[in-house]
Amino acid sequence: MFIALTRGVPPSIDRCELTHVSREPIDFARAIEQHGAYERALVRLGCRVEHLPELPDLPDSVFVEDAAVVFDEVAVIARPGAESRRAEVPSVVDALSAYRDVRFIDGPATLDGGDVLVDRRRVYIGASARTNADAARQLAALLSRFGYTVIAIPVRGCLHLKSAVTLAAPETLVLNPDLVEPAAFDGVQLIHVDPSEPMAANVLQVGDMTLCATAYPRTRARLEAHGIRVEALDATEVAKAEGALTCCSIILRA
Ligand code: CIR
């Protein structure tokens, strides 16, 4: 039903880019174990996991989400805002070319996939340190023929739009109102993270299940109170690399 592109955790992950997070030692063995559990969860939820080639010397290469945004009609190849991450992209282009027409965000515009949140025909794009207005304009031009509306959303105090808000269920977003303005999301149900869990807004909905990090039990309870089925996964090691659950896969309808 779904294909999930993933890539192994590189041994260089301790040299990853960091913007809003202080560097802490990453337990590589534990990171591999958690990533394996993540992939097994995706399989349980109906994904065929396809492994991209390992890139051991690219510290952020496990965060495949940033390299592309895939729609049913087209794959849009990103141009990551961190120059150190641009070499991650070609293998993602190769993999996606088997499934979709691919289109590119042209430089000097920059776009990280973590800044793009798709809810039906609405595409929210973060105005962040990684993604700029030129990329938003190009994305809108690429998608207008398919009936998508692209809406630029400022984000503050976090890396990506999807650090601040993600899809928890159809027409339902989970968000941290300190990082993104709730009024920007008109006409959808909003669930706020528990205030004691500011980084809990990154969840990954696949089919009728939503994956959430075990570190955020209070936000999980809020989702469940809204009737959302939640499975919790440990994601402590990618969190130290400023990553979360959506970042580690590109999921597309087969
Ligand atoms: C970076 O700064 O690019 C990585 N250390 C973390 C990227 C996380 N990706 C994501 O949220 N989509």
CSV table of C-alpha atoms and ligand atoms in Angstrom, one decimal:
chain,number,residue,atom,x,y,z
A,1,MET,CA,0.0,0.0,0.0
A,2,PHE,CA,2.9,2.4,0.9
A,3,ILE,CA,6.5,2.5,0.1
A,4,ALA,CA,8.8,4.0,2.8
A,5,LEU,CA,12.3,5.1,1.8
A,6,THR,CA,14.8,5.0,4.6
A,7,ARG,CA,18.5,5.1,5.0
A,8,GLY,CA,20.7,3.6,7.8
A,9,VAL,CA,22.1,5.7,10.6
A,10,PRO,CA,25.6,6.8,9.5
A,11,PRO,CA,28.5,6.3,12.0
A,12,SER,CA,29.3,10.0,11.5
A,13,ILE,CA,25.9,11.1,13.0
A,14,ASP,CA,27.7,12.7,15.9
A,15,ARG,CA,29.0,15.4,13.5
A,16,CYS,CA,25.4,16.3,12.4
A,17,GLU,CA,24.2,19.8,11.8
A,18,LEU,CA,22.6,21.3,15.0
A,19,THR,CA,20.8,24.6,15.2
A,20,HIS,CA,18.5,24.8,18.2
A,21,VAL,CA,19.9,21.8,20.1
A,22,SER,CA,23.2,21.5,22.1
A,23,ARG,CA,25.5,18.7,21.1
A,24,GLU,CA,25.3,15.6,23.3
A,25,PRO,CA,26.9,12.2,22.7
A,26,ILE,CA,24.8,10.0,20.5
A,27,ASP,CA,24.7,6.3,21.3
A,28,PHE,CA,25.3,4.8,17.9
A,29,ALA,CA,24.3,1.3,18.8
A,30,ARG,CA,21.1,2.5,20.4
A,31,ALA,CA,20.4,4.8,17.4
A,32,ILE,CA,20.6,1.7,15.1
A,33,GLU,CA,18.3,-0.3,17.3
A,34,GLN,CA,15.8,2.5,17.5
A,35,HIS,CA,15.9,3.0,13.7
A,36,GLY,CA,15.3,-0.8,13.2
A,37,ALA,CA,12.3,-0.6,15.5
A,38,TYR,CA,11.0,2.4,13.5
A,39,GLU,CA,11.4,0.4,10.2
A,40,ARG,CA,9.6,-2.6,11.7
A,41,ALA,CA,6.7,-0.3,12.8
A,42,LEU,CA,6.4,1.0,9.3
A,43,VAL,CA,6.2,-2.5,8.0
A,44,ARG,CA,3.5,-3.4,10.5
A,45,LEU,CA,1.6,-0.3,9.3
A,46,GLY,CA,1.6,-1.5,5.7
A,47,CYS,CA,4.8,0.0,4.2
A,48,ARG,CA,7.3,-1.8,2.1
A,49,VAL,CA,10.6,-0.4,3.4
A,50,GLU,CA,13.1,0.3,0.7
A,51,HIS,CA,16.6,1.1,1.9
A,52,LEU,CA,18.5,3.8,0.1
A,53,PRO,CA,22.3,3.3,-0.2
A,54,GLU,CA,24.2,4.0,3.0
A,55,LEU,CA,26.1,7.3,3.1
A,56,PRO,CA,28.4,6.7,6.1
A,57,ASP,CA,30.3,10.0,5.7
A,58,LEU,CA,27.2,12.2,5.5
A,59,PRO,CA,26.2,12.8,9.1
A,60,ASP,CA,22.6,13.7,8.5
A,61,SER,CA,21.9,11.2,5.8
A,62,VAL,CA,19.4,9.2,8.0
A,63,PHE,CA,17.1,12.2,7.7
A,64,VAL,CA,15.8,11.3,4.3
A,65,GLU,CA,12.6,13.4,4.6
A,66,ASP,CA,14.6,16.6,3.8
A,67,ALA,CA,15.6,15.5,0.3
A,68,ALA,CA,12.2,15.3,-1.4
A,69,VAL,CA,8.5,15.8,-1.0
A,70,VAL,CA,6.3,13.2,-2.7
A,71,PHE,CA,2.8,13.6,-3.9
A,72,ASP,CA,0.6,11.1,-5.7
A,73,GLU,CA,1.2,13.0,-8.9
A,74,VAL,CA,4.9,14.0,-8.7
A,75,ALA,CA,8.0,14.0,-6.6
A,76,VAL,CA,9.5,17.3,-5.9
A,77,ILE,CA,13.3,17.1,-5.2
A,78,ALA,CA,14.4,19.5,-2.5
A,79,ARG,CA,17.6,21.6,-2.3
A,80,PRO,CA,18.6,21.4,1.4
A,81,GLY,CA,19.3,24.6,3.1
A,82,ALA,CA,22.5,23.2,4.8
A,83,GLU,CA,25.1,22.8,2.1
A,84,SER,CA,26.6,19.8,3.9
A,85,ARG,CA,23.3,17.9,3.1
A,86,ARG,CA,23.1,18.4,-0.7
A,87,ALA,CA,25.1,15.2,-1.5
A,88,GLU,CA,22.3,13.2,0.1
A,89,VAL,CA,19.9,14.1,-2.7
A,90,PRO,CA,21.0,12.1,-5.8
A,91,SER,CA,20.3,8.7,-4.4
A,92,VAL,CA,16.8,9.9,-3.4
A,93,VAL,CA,16.3,11.1,-7.0
A,94,ASP,CA,17.3,7.7,-8.3
A,95,ALA,CA,15.0,5.8,-6.0
A,96,LEU,CA,12.0,8.1,-6.6
A,97,SER,CA,12.4,8.1,-10.4
A,98,ALA,CA,11.1,4.5,-10.3
A,99,TYR,CA,7.7,5.6,-8.9
A,100,ARG,CA,7.1,9.2,-9.9
A,101,ASP,CA,7.9,12.0,-12.4
A,102,VAL,CA,10.5,14.1,-10.6
A,103,ARG,CA,10.7,17.8,-10.6
A,104,PHE,CA,13.4,20.0,-9.0
A,105,ILE,CA,13.6,23.0,-6.8
A,106,ASP,CA,16.3,25.1,-8.6
A,107,GLY,CA,19.0,27.0,-6.8
A,108,PRO,CA,19.7,29.3,-5.3
A,109,ALA,CA,16.3,28.6,-3.7
A,110,THR,CA,16.6,26.2,-0.7
A,111,LEU,CA,14.0,23.8,0.6
A,112,ASP,CA,14.1,21.1,3.2
A,113,GLY,CA,11.4,18.4,3.1
A,114,GLY,CA,11.0,18.9,6.8
A,115,ASP,CA,9.4,22.2,6.1
A,116,VAL,CA,6.6,20.8,3.9
A,117,LEU,CA,3.4,19.6,5.5
A,118,VAL,CA,0.7,18.2,3.2
A,119,ASP,CA,-2.9,17.9,4.3
A,120,ARG,CA,-5.1,16.8,1.4
A,121,ARG,CA,-4.8,19.6,-1.3
A,122,ARG,CA,-3.2,22.1,1.1
A,123,VAL,CA,0.6,22.3,1.2
A,124,TYR,CA,2.0,24.3,4.1
A,125,ILE,CA,5.6,25.4,3.7
A,126,GLY,CA,7.7,26.7,6.5
A,127,ALA,CA,9.5,30.0,6.1
A,128,SER,CA,12.5,28.8,8.1
A,129,ALA,CA,16.3,29.1,8.1
A,130,ARG,CA,16.4,26.2,5.7
A,131,THR,CA,13.5,27.0,3.3
A,132,ASN,CA,13.0,30.4,1.6
A,133,ALA,CA,10.3,32.3,-0.3
A,134,ASP,CA,11.8,31.4,-3.7
A,135,ALA,CA,11.4,27.7,-2.9
A,136,ALA,CA,7.8,28.3,-1.8
A,137,ARG,CA,7.1,30.1,-5.1
A,138,GLN,CA,8.7,27.3,-7.1
A,139,LEU,CA,6.7,24.7,-5.2
A,140,ALA,CA,3.5,26.5,-5.8
A,141,ALA,CA,4.2,26.7,-9.5
A,142,LEU,CA,5.0,23.0,-9.7
A,143,LEU,CA,1.9,22.0,-7.9
A,144,SER,CA,-0.8,24.4,-9.1
A,145,ARG,CA,-1.6,22.1,-12.1
A,146,PHE,CA,-2.6,19.4,-9.7
A,147,GLY,CA,-4.9,21.6,-7.7
A,148,TYR,CA,-2.7,22.1,-4.6
A,149,THR,CA,-2.6,25.4,-2.7
A,150,VAL,CA,0.7,26.3,-1.2
A,151,ILE,CA,0.6,28.3,2.0
A,152,ALA,CA,3.8,29.8,3.5
A,153,ILE,CA,3.9,29.7,7.3
A,154,PRO,CA,6.6,31.4,9.5
A,155,VAL,CA,8.2,29.2,12.1
A,156,ARG,CA,10.2,30.4,15.1
A,157,GLY,CA,12.5,28.8,17.5
A,158,CYS,CA,12.8,25.4,15.8
A,159,LEU,CA,14.4,23.9,12.8
A,160,HIS,CA,11.5,23.0,10.5
A,161,LEU,CA,7.8,23.5,10.1
A,162,LYS,CA,7.3,19.9,11.0
A,163,SER,CA,9.2,20.4,14.3
A,164,ALA,CA,6.2,22.6,15.1
A,165,VAL,CA,3.2,20.9,13.5
A,166,THR,CA,2.4,17.6,11.8
A,167,LEU,CA,-0.6,15.7,10.7
A,168,ALA,CA,-2.0,13.5,13.6
A,169,ALA,CA,-5.0,12.2,11.7
A,170,PRO,CA,-7.0,13.3,8.6
A,171,GLU,CA,-7.8,17.0,9.0
A,172,THR,CA,-6.2,17.0,12.4
A,173,LEU,CA,-2.9,18.7,13.2
A,174,VAL,CA,-0.8,18.5,16.4
A,175,LEU,CA,1.1,21.7,17.1
A,176,ASN,CA,3.1,23.7,19.5
A,177,PRO,CA,1.6,27.2,19.5
A,178,ASP,CA,4.9,28.8,20.7
A,179,LEU,CA,6.6,27.7,17.5
A,180,VAL,CA,4.0,28.3,14.9
A,181,GLU,CA,0.9,30.5,14.8
A,182,PRO,CA,-2.3,28.3,15.1
A,183,ALA,CA,-4.4,30.8,13.2
A,184,ALA,CA,-2.5,29.9,10.1
A,185,PHE,CA,-4.3,26.6,10.0
A,186,ASP,CA,-7.8,27.5,9.1
A,187,GLY,CA,-10.6,24.9,9.2
A,188,VAL,CA,-8.7,22.0,10.6
A,189,GLN,CA,-8.9,20.5,14.1
A,190,LEU,CA,-5.9,21.5,16.2
A,191,ILE,CA,-4.5,19.6,19.1
A,192,HIS,CA,-1.9,21.5,21.1
A,193,VAL,CA,1.1,19.6,22.5
A,194,ASP,CA,1.3,19.4,26.3
A,195,PRO,CA,3.2,22.5,27.4
A,196,SER,CA,5.7,20.4,29.3
A,197,GLU,CA,6.6,18.6,25.9
A,198,PRO,CA,7.5,21.4,23.5
A,199,MET,CA,9.1,19.1,20.9
A,200,ALA,CA,6.2,16.6,20.8
A,201,ALA,CA,4.5,18.0,17.7
A,202,ASN,CA,6.4,15.7,15.3
A,203,VAL,CA,4.3,12.6,14.9
A,204,LEU,CA,4.0,10.3,11.9
A,205,GLN,CA,0.6,9.2,10.7
A,206,VAL,CA,0.6,6.1,8.5
A,207,GLY,CA,-2.8,4.6,7.6
A,208,ASP,CA,-5.0,4.5,10.7
A,209,MET,CA,-2.1,4.7,13.2
A,210,THR,CA,0.0,7.6,14.5
A,211,LEU,CA,3.6,7.1,15.7
A,212,CYS,CA,4.7,9.3,18.5
A,213,ALA,CA,7.9,9.4,20.6
A,214,THR,CA,7.8,7.7,24.0
A,215,ALA,CA,9.3,10.8,25.5
A,216,TYR,CA,6.0,12.6,25.1
A,217,PRO,CA,3.3,10.6,27.1
A,218,ARG,CA,1.2,13.6,27.9
A,219,THR,CA,0.8,14.7,24.3
A,220,ARG,CA,0.2,11.1,23.4
A,221,ALA,CA,-2.7,11.1,25.9
A,222,ARG,CA,-4.1,14.2,24.3
A,223,LEU,CA,-4.1,12.5,20.9
A,224,GLU,CA,-5.7,9.4,22.3
A,225,ALA,CA,-8.4,11.6,24.0
A,226,HIS,CA,-9.3,12.7,20.4
A,227,GLY,CA,-9.8,9.1,19.4
A,228,ILE,CA,-6.4,8.8,17.6
A,229,ARG,CA,-4.7,5.4,17.7
A,230,VAL,CA,-1.1,5.9,18.8
A,231,GLU,CA,1.9,3.7,18.9
A,232,ALA,CA,5.0,5.0,20.8
A,233,LEU,CA,8.6,4.5,19.7
A,234,ASP,CA,11.9,5.5,21.3
A,235,ALA,CA,13.5,8.2,19.3
A,236,THR,CA,16.0,9.6,21.8
A,237,GLU,CA,19.1,9.3,19.6
A,238,VAL,CA,17.7,11.1,16.5
A,239,ALA,CA,16.3,13.8,18.8
A,240,LYS,CA,19.9,14.5,19.9
A,241,ALA,CA,20.6,15.1,16.2
A,242,GLU,CA,17.6,17.5,16.0
A,243,GLY,CA,15.6,14.9,14.2
A,244,ALA,CA,12.3,13.2,14.9
A,245,LEU,CA,9.9,10.6,13.5
A,246,THR,CA,8.9,12.1,10.2
A,247,CYS,CA,12.5,12.9,9.3
A,248,CYS,CA,13.6,9.3,8.9
A,249,SER,CA,11.4,8.2,6.0
A,250,ILE,CA,9.8,9.4,2.8
A,251,ILE,CA,6.4,7.6,2.6
A,252,LEU,CA,4.6,7.4,-0.7
A,253,ARG,CA,1.5,5.6,-1.9
A,254,ALA,CA,2.5,2.6,-4.0
B,1,CIR,C1,19.8,18.9,10.3
B,1,CIR,O1,20.1,19.9,11.0
B,1,CIR,O2,19.6,19.0,9.1
B,1,CIR,C2,19.7,17.6,11.0
B,1,CIR,N1,20.6,17.5,12.1
B,1,CIR,C3,18.3,17.3,11.4
B,1,CIR,C4,17.3,17.2,10.3
B,1,CIR,C5,16.0,16.7,10.8
B,1,CIR,N2,15.1,16.6,9.7
B,1,CIR,C6,13.8,16.9,9.7
B,1,CIR,O3,13.3,17.4,10.7
B,1,CIR,N3,13.1,16.7,8.7
